[in-house]
JSON list of C-alpha atoms in Angstrom, two decimals:
[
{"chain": "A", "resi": 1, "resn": "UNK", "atom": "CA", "xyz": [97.62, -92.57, 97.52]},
{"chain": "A", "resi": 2, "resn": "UNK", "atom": "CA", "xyz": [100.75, -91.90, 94.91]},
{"chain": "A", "resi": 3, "resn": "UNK", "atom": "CA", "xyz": [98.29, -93.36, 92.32]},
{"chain": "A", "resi": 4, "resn": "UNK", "atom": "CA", "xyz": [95.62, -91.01, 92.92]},
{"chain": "A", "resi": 5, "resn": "UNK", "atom": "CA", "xyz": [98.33, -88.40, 93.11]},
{"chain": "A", "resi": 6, "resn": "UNK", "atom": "CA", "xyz": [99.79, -89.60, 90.15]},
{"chain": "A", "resi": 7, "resn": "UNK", "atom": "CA", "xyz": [96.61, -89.43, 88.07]},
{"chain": "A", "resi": 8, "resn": "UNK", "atom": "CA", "xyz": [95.69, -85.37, 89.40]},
{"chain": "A", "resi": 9, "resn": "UNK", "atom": "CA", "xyz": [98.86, -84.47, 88.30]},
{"chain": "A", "resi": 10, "resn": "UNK", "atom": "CA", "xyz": [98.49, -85.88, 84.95]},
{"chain": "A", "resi": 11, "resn": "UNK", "atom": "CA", "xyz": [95.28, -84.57, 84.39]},
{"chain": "A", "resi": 12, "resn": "UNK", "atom": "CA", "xyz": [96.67, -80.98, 85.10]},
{"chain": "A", "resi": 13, "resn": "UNK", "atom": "CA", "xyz": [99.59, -81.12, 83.12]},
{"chain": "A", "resi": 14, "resn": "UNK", "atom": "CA", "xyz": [98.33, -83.31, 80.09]},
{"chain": "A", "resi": 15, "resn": "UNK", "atom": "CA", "xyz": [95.90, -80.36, 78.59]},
{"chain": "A", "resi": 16, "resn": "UNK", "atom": "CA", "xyz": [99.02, -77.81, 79.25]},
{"chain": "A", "resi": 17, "resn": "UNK", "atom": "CA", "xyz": [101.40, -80.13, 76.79]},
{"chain": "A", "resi": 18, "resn": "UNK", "atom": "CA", "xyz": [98.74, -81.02, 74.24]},
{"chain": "A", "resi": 19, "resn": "UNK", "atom": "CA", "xyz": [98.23, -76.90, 73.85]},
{"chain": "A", "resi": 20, "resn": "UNK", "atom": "CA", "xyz": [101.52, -76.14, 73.81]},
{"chain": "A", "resi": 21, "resn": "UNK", "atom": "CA", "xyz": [101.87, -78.50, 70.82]},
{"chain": "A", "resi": 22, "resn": "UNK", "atom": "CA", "xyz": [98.33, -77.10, 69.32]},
{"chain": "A", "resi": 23, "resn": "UNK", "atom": "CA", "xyz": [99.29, -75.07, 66.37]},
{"chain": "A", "resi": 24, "resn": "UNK", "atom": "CA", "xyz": [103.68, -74.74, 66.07]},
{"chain": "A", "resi": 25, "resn": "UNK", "atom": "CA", "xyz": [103.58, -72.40, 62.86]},
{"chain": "A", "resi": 26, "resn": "UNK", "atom": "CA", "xyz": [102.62, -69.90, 64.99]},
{"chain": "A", "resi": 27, "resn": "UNK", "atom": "CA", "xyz": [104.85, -70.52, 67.55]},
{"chain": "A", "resi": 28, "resn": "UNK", "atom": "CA", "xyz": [106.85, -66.94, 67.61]},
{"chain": "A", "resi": 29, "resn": "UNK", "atom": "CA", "xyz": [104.00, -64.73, 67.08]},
{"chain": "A", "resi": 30, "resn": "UNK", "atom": "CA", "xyz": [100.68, -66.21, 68.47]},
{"chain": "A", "resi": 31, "resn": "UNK", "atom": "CA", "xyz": [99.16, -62.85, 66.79]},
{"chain": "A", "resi": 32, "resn": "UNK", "atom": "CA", "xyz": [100.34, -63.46, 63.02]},
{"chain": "A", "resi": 33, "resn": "UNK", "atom": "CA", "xyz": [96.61, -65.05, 62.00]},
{"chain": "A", "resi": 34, "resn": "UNK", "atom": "CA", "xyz": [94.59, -62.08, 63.60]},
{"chain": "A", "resi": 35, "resn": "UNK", "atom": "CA", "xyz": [96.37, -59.59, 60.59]},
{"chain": "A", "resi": 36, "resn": "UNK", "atom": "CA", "xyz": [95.01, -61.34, 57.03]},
{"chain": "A", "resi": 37, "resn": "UNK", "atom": "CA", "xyz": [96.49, -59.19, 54.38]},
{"chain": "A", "resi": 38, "resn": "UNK", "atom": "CA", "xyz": [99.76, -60.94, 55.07]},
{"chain": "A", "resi": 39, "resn": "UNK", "atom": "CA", "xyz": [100.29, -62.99, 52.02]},
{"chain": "A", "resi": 40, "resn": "UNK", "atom": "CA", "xyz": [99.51, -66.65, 52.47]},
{"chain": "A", "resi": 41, "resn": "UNK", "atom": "CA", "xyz": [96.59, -65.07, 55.10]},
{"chain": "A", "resi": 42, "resn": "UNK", "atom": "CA", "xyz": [93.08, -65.43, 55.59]},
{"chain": "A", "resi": 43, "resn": "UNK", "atom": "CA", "xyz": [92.69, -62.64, 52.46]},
{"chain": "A", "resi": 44, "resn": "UNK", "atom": "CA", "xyz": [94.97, -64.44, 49.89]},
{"chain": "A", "resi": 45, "resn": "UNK", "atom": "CA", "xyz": [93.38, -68.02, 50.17]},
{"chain": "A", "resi": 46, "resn": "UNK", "atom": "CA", "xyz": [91.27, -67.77, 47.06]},
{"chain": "A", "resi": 47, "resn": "UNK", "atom": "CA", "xyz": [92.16, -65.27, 44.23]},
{"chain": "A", "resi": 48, "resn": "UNK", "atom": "CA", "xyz": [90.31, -62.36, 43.14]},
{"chain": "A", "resi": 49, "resn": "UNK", "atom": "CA", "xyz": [88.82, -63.23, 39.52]},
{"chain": "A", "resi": 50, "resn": "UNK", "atom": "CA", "xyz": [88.15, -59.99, 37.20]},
{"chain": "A", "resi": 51, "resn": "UNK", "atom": "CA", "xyz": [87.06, -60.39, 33.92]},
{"chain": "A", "resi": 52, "resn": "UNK", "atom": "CA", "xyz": [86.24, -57.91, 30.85]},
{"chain": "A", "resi": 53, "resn": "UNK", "atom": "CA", "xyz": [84.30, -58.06, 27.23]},
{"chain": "A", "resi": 54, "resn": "UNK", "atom": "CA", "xyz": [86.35, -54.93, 27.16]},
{"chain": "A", "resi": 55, "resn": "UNK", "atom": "CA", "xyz": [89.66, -53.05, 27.98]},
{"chain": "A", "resi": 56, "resn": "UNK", "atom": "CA", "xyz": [91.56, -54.05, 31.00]},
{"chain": "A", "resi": 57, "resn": "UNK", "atom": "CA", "xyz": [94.57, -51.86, 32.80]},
{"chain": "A", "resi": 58, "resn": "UNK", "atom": "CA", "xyz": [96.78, -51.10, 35.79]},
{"chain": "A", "resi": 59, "resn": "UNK", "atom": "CA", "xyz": [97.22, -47.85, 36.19]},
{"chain": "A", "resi": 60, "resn": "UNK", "atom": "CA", "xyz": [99.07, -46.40, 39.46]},
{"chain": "A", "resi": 61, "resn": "UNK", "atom": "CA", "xyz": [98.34, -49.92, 41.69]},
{"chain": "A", "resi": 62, "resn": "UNK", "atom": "CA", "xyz": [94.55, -50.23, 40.70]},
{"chain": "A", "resi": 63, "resn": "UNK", "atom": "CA", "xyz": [93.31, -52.73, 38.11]},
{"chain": "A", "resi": 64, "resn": "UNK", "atom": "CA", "xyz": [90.49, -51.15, 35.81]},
{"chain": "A", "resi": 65, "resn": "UNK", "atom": "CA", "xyz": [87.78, -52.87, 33.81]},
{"chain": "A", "resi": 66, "resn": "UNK", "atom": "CA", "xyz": [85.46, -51.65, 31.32]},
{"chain": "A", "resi": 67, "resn": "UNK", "atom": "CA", "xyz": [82.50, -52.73, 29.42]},
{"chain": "A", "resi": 68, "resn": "UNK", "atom": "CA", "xyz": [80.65, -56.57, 30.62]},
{"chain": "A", "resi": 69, "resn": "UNK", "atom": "CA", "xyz": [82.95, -56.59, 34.38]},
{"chain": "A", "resi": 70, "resn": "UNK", "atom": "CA", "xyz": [82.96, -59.60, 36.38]},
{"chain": "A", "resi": 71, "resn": "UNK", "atom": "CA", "xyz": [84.06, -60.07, 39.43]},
{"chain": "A", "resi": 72, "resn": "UNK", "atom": "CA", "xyz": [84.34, -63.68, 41.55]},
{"chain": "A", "resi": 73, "resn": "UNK", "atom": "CA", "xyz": [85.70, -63.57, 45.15]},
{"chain": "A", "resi": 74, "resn": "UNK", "atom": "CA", "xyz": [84.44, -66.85, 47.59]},
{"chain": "A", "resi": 75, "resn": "UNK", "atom": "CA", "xyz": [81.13, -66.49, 47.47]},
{"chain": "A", "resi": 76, "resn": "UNK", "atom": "CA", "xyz": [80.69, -62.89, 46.14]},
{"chain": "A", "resi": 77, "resn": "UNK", "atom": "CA", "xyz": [80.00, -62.40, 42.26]},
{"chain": "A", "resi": 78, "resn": "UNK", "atom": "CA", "xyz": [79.82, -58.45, 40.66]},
{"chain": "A", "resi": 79, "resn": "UNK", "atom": "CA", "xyz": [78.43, -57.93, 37.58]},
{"chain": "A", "resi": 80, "resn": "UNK", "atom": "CA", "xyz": [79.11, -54.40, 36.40]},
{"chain": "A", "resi": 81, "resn": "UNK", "atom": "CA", "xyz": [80.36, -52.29, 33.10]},
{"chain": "A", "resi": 82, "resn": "UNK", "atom": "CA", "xyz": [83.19, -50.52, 34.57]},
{"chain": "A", "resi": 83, "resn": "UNK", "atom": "CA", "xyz": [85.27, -51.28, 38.12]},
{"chain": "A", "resi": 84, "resn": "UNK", "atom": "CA", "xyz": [88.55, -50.51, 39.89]},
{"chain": "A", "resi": 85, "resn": "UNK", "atom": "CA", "xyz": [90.03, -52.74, 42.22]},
{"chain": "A", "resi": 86, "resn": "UNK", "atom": "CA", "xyz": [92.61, -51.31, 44.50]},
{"chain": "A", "resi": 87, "resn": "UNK", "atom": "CA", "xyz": [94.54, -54.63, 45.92]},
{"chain": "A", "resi": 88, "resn": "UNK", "atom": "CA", "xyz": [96.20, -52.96, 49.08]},
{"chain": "A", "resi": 89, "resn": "UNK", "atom": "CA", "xyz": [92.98, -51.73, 50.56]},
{"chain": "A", "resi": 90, "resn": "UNK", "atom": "CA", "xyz": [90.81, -54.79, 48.57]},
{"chain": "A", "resi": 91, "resn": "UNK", "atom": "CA", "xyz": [88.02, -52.05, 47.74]},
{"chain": "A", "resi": 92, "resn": "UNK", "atom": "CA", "xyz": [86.15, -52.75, 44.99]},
{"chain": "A", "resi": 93, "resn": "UNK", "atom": "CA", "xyz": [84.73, -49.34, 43.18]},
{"chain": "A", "resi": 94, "resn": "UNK", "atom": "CA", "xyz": [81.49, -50.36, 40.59]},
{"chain": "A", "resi": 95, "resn": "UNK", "atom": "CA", "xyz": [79.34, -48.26, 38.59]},
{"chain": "A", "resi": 96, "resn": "UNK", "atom": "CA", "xyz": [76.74, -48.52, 35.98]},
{"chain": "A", "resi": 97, "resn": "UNK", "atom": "CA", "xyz": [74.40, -51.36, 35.98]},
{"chain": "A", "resi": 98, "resn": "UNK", "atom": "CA", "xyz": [75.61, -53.15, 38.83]},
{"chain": "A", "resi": 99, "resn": "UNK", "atom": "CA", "xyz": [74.57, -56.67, 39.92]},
{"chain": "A", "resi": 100, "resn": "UNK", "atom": "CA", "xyz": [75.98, -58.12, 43.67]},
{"chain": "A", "resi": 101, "resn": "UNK", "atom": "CA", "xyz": [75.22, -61.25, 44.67]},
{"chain": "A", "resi": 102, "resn": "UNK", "atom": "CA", "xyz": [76.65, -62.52, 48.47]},
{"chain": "A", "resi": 103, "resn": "UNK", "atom": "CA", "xyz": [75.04, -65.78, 49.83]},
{"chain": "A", "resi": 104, "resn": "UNK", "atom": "CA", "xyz": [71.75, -65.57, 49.63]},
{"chain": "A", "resi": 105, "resn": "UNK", "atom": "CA", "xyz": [71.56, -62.13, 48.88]},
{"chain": "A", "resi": 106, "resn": "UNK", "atom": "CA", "xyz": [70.86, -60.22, 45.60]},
{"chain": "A", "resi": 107, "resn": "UNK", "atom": "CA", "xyz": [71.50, -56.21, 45.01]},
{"chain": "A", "resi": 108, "resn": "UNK", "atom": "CA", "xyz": [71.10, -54.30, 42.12]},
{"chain": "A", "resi": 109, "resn": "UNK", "atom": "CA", "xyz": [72.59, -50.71, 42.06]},
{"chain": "A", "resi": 110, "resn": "UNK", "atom": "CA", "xyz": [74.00, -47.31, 40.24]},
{"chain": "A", "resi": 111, "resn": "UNK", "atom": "CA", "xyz": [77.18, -47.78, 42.19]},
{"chain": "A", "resi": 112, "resn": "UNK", "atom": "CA", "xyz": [78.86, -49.47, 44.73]},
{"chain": "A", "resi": 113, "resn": "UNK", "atom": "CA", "xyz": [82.11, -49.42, 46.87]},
{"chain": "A", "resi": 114, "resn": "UNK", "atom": "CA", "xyz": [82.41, -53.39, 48.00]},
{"chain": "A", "resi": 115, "resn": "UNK", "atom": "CA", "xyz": [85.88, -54.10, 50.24]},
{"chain": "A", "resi": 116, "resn": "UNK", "atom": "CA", "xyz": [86.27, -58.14, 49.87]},
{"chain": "A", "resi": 117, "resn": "UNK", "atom": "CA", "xyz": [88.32, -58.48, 53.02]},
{"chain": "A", "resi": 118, "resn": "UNK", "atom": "CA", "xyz": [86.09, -56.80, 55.66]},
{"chain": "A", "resi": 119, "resn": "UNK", "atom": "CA", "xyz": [82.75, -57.28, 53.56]},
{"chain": "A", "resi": 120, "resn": "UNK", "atom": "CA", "xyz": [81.95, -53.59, 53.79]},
{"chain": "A", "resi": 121, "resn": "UNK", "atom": "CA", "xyz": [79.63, -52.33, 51.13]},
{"chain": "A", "resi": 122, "resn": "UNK", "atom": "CA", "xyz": [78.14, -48.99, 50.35]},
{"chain": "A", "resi": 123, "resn": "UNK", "atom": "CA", "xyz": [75.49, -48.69, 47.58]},
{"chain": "A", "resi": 124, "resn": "UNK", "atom": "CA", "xyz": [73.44, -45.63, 46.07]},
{"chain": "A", "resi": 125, "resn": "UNK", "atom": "CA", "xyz": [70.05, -46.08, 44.08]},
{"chain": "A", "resi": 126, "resn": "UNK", "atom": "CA", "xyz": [69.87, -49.88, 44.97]},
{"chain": "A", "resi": 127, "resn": "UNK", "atom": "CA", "xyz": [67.38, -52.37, 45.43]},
{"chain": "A", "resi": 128, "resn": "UNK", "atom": "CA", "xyz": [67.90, -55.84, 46.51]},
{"chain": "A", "resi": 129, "resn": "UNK", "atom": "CA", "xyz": [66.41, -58.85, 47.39]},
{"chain": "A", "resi": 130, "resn": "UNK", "atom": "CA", "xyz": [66.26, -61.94, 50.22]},
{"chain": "A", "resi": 131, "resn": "UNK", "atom": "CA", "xyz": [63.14, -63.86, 49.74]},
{"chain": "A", "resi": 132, "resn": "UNK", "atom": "CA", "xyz": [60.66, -63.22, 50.83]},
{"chain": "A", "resi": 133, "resn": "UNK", "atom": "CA", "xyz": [61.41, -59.52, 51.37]},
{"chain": "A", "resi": 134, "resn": "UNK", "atom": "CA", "xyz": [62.55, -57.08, 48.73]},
{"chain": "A", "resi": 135, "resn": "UNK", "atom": "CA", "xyz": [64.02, -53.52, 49.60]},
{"chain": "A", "resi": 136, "resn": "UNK", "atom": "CA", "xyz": [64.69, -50.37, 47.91]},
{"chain": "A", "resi": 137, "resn": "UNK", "atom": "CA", "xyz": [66.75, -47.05, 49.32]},
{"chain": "A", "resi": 138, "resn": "UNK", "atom": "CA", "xyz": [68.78, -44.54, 48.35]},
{"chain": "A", "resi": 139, "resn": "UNK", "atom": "CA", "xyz": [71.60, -45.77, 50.25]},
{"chain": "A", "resi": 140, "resn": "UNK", "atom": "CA", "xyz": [72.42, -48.99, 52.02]},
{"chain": "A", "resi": 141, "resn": "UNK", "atom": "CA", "xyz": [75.54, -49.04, 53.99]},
{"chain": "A", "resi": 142, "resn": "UNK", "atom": "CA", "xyz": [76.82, -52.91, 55.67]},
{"chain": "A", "resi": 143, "resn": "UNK", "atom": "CA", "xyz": [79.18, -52.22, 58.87]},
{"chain": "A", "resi": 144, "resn": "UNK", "atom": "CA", "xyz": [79.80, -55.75, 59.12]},
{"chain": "A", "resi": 145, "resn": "UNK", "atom": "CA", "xyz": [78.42, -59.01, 57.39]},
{"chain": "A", "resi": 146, "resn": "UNK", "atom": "CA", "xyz": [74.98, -59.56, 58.97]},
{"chain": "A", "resi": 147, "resn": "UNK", "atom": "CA", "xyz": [74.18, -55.63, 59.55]},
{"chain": "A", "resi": 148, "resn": "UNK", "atom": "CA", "xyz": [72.54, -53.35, 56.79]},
{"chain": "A", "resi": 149, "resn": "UNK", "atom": "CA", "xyz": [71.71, -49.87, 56.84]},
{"chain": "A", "resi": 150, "resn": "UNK", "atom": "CA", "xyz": [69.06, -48.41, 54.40]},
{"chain": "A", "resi": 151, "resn": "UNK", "atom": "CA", "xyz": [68.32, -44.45, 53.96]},
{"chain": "A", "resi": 152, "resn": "UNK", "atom": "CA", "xyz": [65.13, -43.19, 52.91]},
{"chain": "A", "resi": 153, "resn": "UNK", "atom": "CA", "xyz": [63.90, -47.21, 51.94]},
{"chain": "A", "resi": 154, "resn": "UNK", "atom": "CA", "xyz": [61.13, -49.06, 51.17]},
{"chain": "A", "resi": 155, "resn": "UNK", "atom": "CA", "xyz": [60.80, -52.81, 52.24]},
{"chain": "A", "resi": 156, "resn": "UNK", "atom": "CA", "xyz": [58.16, -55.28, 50.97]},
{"chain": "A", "resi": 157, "resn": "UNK", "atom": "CA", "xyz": [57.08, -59.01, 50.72]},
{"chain": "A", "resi": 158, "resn": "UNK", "atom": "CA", "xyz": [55.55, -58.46, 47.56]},
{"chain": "A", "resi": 159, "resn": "UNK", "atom": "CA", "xyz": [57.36, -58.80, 44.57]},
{"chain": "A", "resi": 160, "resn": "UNK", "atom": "CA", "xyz": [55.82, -56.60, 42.17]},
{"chain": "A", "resi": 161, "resn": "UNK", "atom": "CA", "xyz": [57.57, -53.68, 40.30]},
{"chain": "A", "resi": 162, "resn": "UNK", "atom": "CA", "xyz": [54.90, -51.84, 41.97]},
{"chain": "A", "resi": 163, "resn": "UNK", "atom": "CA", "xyz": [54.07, -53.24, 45.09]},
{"chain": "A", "resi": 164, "resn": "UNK", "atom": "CA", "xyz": [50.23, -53.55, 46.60]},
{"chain": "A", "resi": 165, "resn": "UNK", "atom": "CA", "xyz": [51.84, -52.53, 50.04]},
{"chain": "A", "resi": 166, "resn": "UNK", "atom": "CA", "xyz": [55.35, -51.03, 51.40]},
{"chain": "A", "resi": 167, "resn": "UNK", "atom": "CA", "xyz": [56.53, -49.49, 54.39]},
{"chain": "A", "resi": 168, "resn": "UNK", "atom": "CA", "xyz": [58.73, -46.59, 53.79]},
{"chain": "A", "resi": 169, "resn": "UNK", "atom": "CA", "xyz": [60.87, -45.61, 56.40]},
{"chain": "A", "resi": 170, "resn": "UNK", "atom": "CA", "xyz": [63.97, -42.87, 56.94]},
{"chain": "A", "resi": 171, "resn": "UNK", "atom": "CA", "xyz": [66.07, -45.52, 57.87]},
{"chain": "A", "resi": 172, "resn": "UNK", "atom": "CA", "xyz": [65.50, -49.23, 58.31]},
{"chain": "A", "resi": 173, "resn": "UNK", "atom": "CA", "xyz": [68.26, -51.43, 60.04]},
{"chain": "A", "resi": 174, "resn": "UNK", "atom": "CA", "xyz": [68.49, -55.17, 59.07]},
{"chain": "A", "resi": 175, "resn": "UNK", "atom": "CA", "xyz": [69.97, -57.95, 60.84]},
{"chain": "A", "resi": 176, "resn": "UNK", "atom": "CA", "xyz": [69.83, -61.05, 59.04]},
{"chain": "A", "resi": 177, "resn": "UNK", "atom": "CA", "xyz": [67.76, -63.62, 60.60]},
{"chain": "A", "resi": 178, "resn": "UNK", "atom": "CA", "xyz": [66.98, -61.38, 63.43]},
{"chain": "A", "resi": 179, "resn": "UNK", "atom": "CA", "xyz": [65.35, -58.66, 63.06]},
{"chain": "A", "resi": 180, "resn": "UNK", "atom": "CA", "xyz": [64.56, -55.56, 61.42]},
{"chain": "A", "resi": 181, "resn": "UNK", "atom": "CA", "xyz": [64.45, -51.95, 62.89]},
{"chain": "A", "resi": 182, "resn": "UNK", "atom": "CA", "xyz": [62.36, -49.16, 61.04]},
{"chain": "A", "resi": 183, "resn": "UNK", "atom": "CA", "xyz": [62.89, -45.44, 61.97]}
]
C-alpha cells in the first residue's frame, strides 16, 4: 500500500519539477519571449541584409537605398531601385520595379510596404505567382502570413501574358493551401 502510494505521488509531483526546471532564462518574466523586438528576440536572430549599385544613407532613423536595392531577411528577398527601411517599426517601403519573393511565392509590383517582423505586406499594381495559379490586382493586402487580399483581381492557371481564361473578381481572398474566396 505505501508503494502504490509512493508511486501516485511521484507521478504527480515529477511533471510539476521537470516544468519548473523547463526553460530558467525566463524565470522572472515568463512573458519576455511573447514581445520580439527586444534585442536578442525572435526579430534580431538573423540580420536584415540591404544592398545598393547606388547611394546608401541614414537619414532621421531610416536607412535609404537607391538604384539595383536588395534586400535579404530569412526567407524573404526584395529586389527594387529605391527602399527605406525604418528599423523600429521593421517596415520596409519599395518602389519602382519591385520583385518579392517569400517561400514559394513570387510578386512583382509598382510599390510595396513589406513589415519583416509581422509579415504584413501591402502592394499596388502587382501580379504574382504560386504555381499553378497566377494573379493580378490592383491591390493585395496580407493580414497575416497565409491570408491575402486582392482588389479588383484577376486569377488564372494559365500562364500566358494574355491568358485564354481568367476570372475577375472585386475581391478574391486566398488562403494558402486552403482555399480561395471570390467576391
Amino acid at each position: 500500500m505505501i508503494c502504490r502510494l509512493f508511486v501516485l505521488l511521484l507521478l504527480l509531483f515529477l511533471p510539476v519539477c521537470l516544468y519548473a526546471q523547463a526553460n530558467p532564462s525566463n524565470a522572472g518574466n515568463p512573458l519576455e519571449e511573447l514581445n520580439p523586438s527586444e534585442p536578442g528576440g525572435k526579430f534580431s536572430q538573423s540580420p536584415v541584409e540591404i544592398t545598393s549599385e547606388g547611394q546608401t544613407r541614414y537619414e532621421g532613423g531610416v536607412a535609404i537605398a537607391e538604384n539595383h536595392v536588395v534586400i535579404h531577411y530569412g526567407d524573404v528577398a526584395i529586389y527594387c531601385e529605391y527602399a527605406e527601411y525604418n528599423p523600429e517599426t521593421h517596415d520596409v517601403l519599395v518602389k519602382d520595379r519591385v520583385r518579392l519573393y517569400r517561400g514559394d511565392y513570387a510578386f512583382v509590383c509598382d510599390r510595396a510596404v513589406y513589415n519583416l517582423e509581422t509579415k504584413r505586406l501591402y502592394m499596388a499594381d502587382f501580379a504574382g505567382a504560386k504555381l499553378p495559379f497566377e494573379m493580378t490586382g490592383s491591390n493585395l493586402t496580407s493580414f497575416t502570413s497565409d491570408e491575402y487580399k486582392i482588389y479588383d483581381g484577376t486569377f488564372t492557371t494559365s500562364d500566358s501574358s494574355q491568358p485564354d481564361y481568367y476570372i475577375r473578381a472585386k475581391g478574391i481572398r486566398i488562403y494558402p493551401n486552403d482555399r480561395i474566396i471570390f467576391t
